[in-house]
Short mmCIF file of C-alpha atoms in Angstrom, two decimals:
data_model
loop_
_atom_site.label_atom_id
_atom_site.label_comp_id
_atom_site.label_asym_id
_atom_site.label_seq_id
_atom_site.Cartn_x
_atom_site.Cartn_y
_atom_site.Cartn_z
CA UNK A 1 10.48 15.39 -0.06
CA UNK A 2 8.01 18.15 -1.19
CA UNK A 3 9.57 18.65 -4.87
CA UNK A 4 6.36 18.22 -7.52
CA UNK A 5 7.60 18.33 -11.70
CA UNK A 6 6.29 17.46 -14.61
CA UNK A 7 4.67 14.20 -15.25
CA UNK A 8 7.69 11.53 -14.32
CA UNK A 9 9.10 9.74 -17.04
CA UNK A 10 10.88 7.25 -14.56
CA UNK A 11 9.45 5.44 -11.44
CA UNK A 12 11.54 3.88 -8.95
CA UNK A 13 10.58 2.09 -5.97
CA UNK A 14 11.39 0.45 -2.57
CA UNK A 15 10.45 -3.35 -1.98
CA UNK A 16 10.18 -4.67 1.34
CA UNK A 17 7.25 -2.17 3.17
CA UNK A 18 6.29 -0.40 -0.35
CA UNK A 19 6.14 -2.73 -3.51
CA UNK A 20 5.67 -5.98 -1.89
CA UNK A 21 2.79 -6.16 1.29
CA UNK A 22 3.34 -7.84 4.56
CA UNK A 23 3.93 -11.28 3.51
CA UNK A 24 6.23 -10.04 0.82
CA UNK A 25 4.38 -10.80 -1.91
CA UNK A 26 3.40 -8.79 -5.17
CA UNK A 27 -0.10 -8.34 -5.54
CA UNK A 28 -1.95 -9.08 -9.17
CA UNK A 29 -3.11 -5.41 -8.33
CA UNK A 30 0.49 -4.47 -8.27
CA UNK A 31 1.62 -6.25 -10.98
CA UNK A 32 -0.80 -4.75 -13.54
CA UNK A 33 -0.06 -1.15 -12.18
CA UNK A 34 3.26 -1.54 -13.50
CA UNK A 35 1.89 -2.73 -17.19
CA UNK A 36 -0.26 0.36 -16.75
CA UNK A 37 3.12 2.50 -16.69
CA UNK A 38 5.10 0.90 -19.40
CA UNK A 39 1.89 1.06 -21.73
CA UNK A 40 2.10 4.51 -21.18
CA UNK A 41 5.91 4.75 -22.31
CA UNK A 42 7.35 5.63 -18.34
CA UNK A 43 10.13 3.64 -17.06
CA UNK A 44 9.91 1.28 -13.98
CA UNK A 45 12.43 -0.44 -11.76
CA UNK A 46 13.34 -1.10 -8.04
CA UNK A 47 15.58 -0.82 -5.44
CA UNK A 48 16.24 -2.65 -2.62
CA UNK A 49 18.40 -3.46 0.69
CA UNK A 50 17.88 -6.70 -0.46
CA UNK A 51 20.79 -8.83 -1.76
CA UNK A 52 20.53 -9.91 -5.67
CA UNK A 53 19.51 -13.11 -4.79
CA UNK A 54 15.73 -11.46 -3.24
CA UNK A 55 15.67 -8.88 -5.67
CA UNK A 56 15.65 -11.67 -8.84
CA UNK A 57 12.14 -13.60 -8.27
CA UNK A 58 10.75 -9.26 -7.98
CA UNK A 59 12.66 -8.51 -11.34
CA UNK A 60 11.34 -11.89 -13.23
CA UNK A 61 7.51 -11.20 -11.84
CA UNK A 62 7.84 -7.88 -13.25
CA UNK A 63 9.74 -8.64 -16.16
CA UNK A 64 12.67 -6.23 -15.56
CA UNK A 65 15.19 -5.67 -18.23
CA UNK A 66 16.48 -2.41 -17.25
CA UNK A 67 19.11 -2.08 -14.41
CA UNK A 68 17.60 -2.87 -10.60
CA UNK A 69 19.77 -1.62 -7.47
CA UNK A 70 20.39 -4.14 -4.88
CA UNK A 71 22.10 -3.82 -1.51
CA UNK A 72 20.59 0.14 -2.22
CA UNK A 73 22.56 0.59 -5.14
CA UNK A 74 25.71 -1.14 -4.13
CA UNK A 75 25.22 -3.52 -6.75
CA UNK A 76 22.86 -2.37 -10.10
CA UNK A 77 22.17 -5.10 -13.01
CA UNK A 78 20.37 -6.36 -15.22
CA UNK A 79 18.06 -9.69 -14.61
CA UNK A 80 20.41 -11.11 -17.28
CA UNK A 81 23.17 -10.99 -14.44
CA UNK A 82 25.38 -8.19 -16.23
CA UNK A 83 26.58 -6.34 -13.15
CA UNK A 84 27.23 -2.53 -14.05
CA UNK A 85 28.09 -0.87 -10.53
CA UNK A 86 29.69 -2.61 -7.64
CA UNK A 87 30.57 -1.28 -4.15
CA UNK A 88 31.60 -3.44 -1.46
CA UNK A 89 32.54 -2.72 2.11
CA UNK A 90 36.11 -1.80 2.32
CA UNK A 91 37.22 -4.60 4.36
CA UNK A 92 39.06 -2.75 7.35
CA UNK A 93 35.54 -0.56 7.55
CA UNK A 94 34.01 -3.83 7.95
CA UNK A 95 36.10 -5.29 10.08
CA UNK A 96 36.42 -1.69 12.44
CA UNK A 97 32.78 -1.15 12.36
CA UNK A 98 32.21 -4.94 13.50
CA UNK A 99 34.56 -4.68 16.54
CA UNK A 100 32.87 -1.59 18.25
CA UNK A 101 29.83 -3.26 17.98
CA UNK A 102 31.28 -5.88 20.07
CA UNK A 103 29.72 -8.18 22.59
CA UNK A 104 26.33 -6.02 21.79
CA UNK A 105 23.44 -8.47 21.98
CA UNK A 106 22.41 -8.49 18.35
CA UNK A 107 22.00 -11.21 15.58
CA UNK A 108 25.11 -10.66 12.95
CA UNK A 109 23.99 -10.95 9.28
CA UNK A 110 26.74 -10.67 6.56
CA UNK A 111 26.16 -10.68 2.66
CA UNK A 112 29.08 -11.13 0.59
CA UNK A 113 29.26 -13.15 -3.25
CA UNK A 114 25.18 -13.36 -3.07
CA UNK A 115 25.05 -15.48 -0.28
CA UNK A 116 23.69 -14.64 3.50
CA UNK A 117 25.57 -15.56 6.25
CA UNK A 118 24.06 -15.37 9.78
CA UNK A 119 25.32 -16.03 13.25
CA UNK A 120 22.10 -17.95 14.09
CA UNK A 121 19.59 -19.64 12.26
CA UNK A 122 16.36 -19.11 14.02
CA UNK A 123 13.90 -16.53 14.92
CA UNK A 124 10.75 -14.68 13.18
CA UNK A 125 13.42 -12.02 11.24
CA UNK A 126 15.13 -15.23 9.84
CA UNK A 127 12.02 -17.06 8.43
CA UNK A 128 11.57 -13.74 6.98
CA UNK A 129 14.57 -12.73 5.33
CA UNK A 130 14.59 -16.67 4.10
CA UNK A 131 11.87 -14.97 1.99
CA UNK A 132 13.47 -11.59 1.15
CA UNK A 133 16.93 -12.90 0.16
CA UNK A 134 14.95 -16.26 -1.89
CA UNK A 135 17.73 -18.30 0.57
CA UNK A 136 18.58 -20.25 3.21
CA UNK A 137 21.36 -18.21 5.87
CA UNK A 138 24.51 -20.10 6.25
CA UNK A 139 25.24 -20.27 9.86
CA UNK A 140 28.69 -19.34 11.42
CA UNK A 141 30.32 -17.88 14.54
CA UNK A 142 33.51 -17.11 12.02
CA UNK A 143 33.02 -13.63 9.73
CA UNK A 144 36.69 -13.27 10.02
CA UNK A 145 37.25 -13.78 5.89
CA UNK A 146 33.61 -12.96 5.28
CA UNK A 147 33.80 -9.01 6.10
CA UNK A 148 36.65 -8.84 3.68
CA UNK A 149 34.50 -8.80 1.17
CA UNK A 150 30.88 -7.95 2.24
CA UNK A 151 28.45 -6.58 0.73
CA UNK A 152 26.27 -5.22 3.58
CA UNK A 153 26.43 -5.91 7.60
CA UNK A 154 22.89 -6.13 9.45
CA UNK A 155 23.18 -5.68 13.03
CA UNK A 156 19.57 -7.14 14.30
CA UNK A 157 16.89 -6.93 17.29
CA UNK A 158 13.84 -6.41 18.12
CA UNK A 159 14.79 -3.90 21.13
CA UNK A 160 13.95 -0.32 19.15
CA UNK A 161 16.07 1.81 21.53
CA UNK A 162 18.90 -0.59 21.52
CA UNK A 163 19.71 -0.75 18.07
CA UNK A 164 19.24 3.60 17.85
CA UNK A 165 21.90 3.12 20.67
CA UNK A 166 24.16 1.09 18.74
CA UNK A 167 23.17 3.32 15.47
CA UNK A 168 23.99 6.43 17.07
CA UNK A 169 27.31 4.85 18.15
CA UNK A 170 28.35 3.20 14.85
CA UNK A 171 27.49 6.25 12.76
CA UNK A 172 29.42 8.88 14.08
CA UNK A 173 32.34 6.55 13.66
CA UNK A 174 32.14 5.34 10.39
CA UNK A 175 29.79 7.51 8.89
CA UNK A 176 32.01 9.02 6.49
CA UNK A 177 33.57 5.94 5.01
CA UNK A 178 30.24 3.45 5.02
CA UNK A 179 26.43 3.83 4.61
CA UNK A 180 25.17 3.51 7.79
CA UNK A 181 21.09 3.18 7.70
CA UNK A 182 18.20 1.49 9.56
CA UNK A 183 15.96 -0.28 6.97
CA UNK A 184 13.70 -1.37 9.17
CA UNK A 185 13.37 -0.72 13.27
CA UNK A 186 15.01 -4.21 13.40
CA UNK A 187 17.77 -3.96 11.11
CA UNK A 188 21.09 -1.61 11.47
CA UNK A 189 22.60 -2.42 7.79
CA UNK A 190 25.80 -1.26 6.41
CA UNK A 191 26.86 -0.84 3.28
CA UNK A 192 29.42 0.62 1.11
CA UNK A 193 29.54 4.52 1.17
CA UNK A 194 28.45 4.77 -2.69
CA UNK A 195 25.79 2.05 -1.47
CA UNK A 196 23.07 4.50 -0.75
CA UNK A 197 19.48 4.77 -2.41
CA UNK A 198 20.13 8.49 -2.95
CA UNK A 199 23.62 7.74 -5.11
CA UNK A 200 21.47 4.50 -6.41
CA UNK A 201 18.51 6.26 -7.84
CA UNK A 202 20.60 8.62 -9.62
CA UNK A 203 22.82 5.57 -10.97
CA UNK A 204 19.37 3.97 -12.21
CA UNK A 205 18.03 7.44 -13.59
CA UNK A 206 20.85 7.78 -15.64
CA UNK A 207 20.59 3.92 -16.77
CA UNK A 208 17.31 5.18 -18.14
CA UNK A 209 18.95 8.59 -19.29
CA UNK A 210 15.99 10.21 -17.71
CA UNK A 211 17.05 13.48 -15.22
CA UNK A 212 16.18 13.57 -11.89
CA UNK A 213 14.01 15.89 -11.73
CA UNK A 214 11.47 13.82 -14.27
CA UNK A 215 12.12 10.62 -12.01
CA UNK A 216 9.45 9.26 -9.20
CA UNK A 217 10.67 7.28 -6.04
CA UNK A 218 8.39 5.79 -3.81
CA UNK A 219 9.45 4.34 -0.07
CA UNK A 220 8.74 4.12 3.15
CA UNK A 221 11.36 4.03 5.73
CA UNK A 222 14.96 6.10 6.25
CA UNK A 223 17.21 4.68 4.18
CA UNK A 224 15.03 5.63 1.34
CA UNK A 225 14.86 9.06 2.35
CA UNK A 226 18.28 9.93 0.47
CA UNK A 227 16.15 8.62 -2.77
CA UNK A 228 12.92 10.83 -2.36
CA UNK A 229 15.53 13.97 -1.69
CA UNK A 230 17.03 13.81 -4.87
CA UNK A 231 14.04 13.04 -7.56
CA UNK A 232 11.76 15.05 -8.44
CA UNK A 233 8.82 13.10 -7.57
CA UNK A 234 8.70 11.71 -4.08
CA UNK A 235 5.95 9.32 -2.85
CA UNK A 236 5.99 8.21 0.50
CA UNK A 237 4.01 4.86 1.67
CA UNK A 238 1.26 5.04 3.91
CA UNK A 239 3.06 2.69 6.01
CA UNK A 240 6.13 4.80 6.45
CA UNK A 241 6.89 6.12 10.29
CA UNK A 242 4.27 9.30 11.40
CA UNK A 243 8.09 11.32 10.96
CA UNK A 244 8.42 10.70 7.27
CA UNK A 245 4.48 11.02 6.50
CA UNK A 246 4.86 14.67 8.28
CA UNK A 247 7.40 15.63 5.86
CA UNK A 248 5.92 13.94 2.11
CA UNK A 249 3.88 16.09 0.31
CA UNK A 250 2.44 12.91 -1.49
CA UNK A 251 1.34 10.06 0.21
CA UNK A 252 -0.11 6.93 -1.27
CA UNK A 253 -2.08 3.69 1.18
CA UNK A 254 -0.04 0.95 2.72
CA UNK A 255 1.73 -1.06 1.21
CA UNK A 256 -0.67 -4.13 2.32
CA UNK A 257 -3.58 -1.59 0.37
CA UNK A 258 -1.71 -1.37 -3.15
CA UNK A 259 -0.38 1.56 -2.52
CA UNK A 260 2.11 1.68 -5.12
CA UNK A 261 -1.03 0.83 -7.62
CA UNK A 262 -2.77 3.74 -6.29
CA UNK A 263 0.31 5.92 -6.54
CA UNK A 264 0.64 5.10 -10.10
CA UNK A 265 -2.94 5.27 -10.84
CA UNK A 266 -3.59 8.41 -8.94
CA UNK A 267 -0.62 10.41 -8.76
CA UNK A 268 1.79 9.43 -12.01
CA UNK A 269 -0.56 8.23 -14.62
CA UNK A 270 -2.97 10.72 -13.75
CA UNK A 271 -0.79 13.66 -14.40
CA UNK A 272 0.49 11.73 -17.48
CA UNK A 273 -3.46 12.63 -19.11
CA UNK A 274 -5.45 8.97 -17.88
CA UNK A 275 -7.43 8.87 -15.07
#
């Protein structure tokens, strides 16, 4: 995460902990950031472990016409609804990776044909990813026909060491034939193996036809690291664990500071000759 080019010609960011603050809103600050870029003739989109569903109401703020990554790139589009790359779960990864996960004591999310079902309705990480996936989970104690055609499994719980228990069990597994990636301390998602933000971003670069080494990505937690190793330009948020901070050579304020703003105003439209 320490590569530095030429001005970028492409930005693409994270969502949830970089683009969006706390409440998972985008600020006016944000917002006009992004106007800054495109007056300035540099490409913008996102990318997201969110389903389609959350990443829409981002995309229509922003006006986004060019492809956006979903479920980190298992799914990129257009806001039109023109899907250009899908990547689902192969079902008896899904189903294999569910059973040794077992009796764990973990909420089950599942995300298959843009809809989010859950094995339990309540709890603060439900109210929030009511916000994040713009819909209401669809409760069930029956995945059986579900995982044959998900999208992405979140294992979730607030015990830290737990879920690094269950990752480091899962991953050694299946790691080879899924994405398996913590998007937040909470969440244990899995996703397709193509359905990772480093094989995303370079889908979305060449959507742009912009190389990777002119593109920017800004994130802040480890499944985004495959996306700041491959572009030229990586930005890390000031919110991101101590770990990834360590490694960034650039580092921009939290994400409840503007810190994509000031990464754009500071570090890509700077270099790009405006102050």
């Amino acid at each position: 995460m320490s590569k530095a080019p030429a001005t970028p010609r492409l930005v693409v960011s994270d969502v949830d902990g970089t683009l969006v603050d706390r409440q998972k809103a985008l600020t006016a600050g944000t917002i006009a950031a992004v106007q800054r870029l495109r007056d300035a003739g540099i490409g913008f989109t996102i990318i997201s472990a969110r389903p389609m569903s959350g990443v829409m109401p981002i995309a229509d703020a922003l006006e986004l016409d060019a492809p956006i990554g979903a479920f980190n790139g298992g799914i990129v589009f257009r806001r039109s609804g023109e899907i250009i790359e899908h990547h689902r779960i192969p079902a008896g990864i899904a189903r294999g990776i569910w059973d040794s996960v077992s009796d764990a004591k973990v909420d089950r999310w599942v995300f298959a044909d843009d809809r989010w079902y859950a094995s339990s309705g309540e709890g603060t990480h439900v109210e929030h990813e009511r916000v994040a996936s713009n819909q209401a989970p669809i409760v069930t104690d029956d995945f059986a026909d579900i995982l044959t055609r998900a999208d992405k499994i979140t294992f979730v719980s607030d015990d830290e060491p737990y879920l690094r228990s269950i990752h480091a069990q899962v991953a050694p597994a299946f790691g080879e034939q899924a994405t398996v990636v913590q998007s937040q301390t909470y969440y244990l998602d899995v996703t397709a193996l193509e359905a990772n933000k480093g094989a995303g971003v370079a889908e979305l670069a060449n959507a742009f036809g912009v190389p990777l080494a002119e593109t920017a990505a800004i994130g802040d937690q480890a499944n985004d690291i495959p996306m700041l190793a491959r572009v030229g330009f990586a930005i890390v948020m000031g919110n991101a664990p101590d770990a990834m901070r360590a490694k960034a050579a650039h580092v921009t304020r939290g994400n409840d500071e503007d810190g994509v703003a000031h990464a754009i105003d500071t570090m890509i439209l700077k270099g790009h000759g405006n102050s």
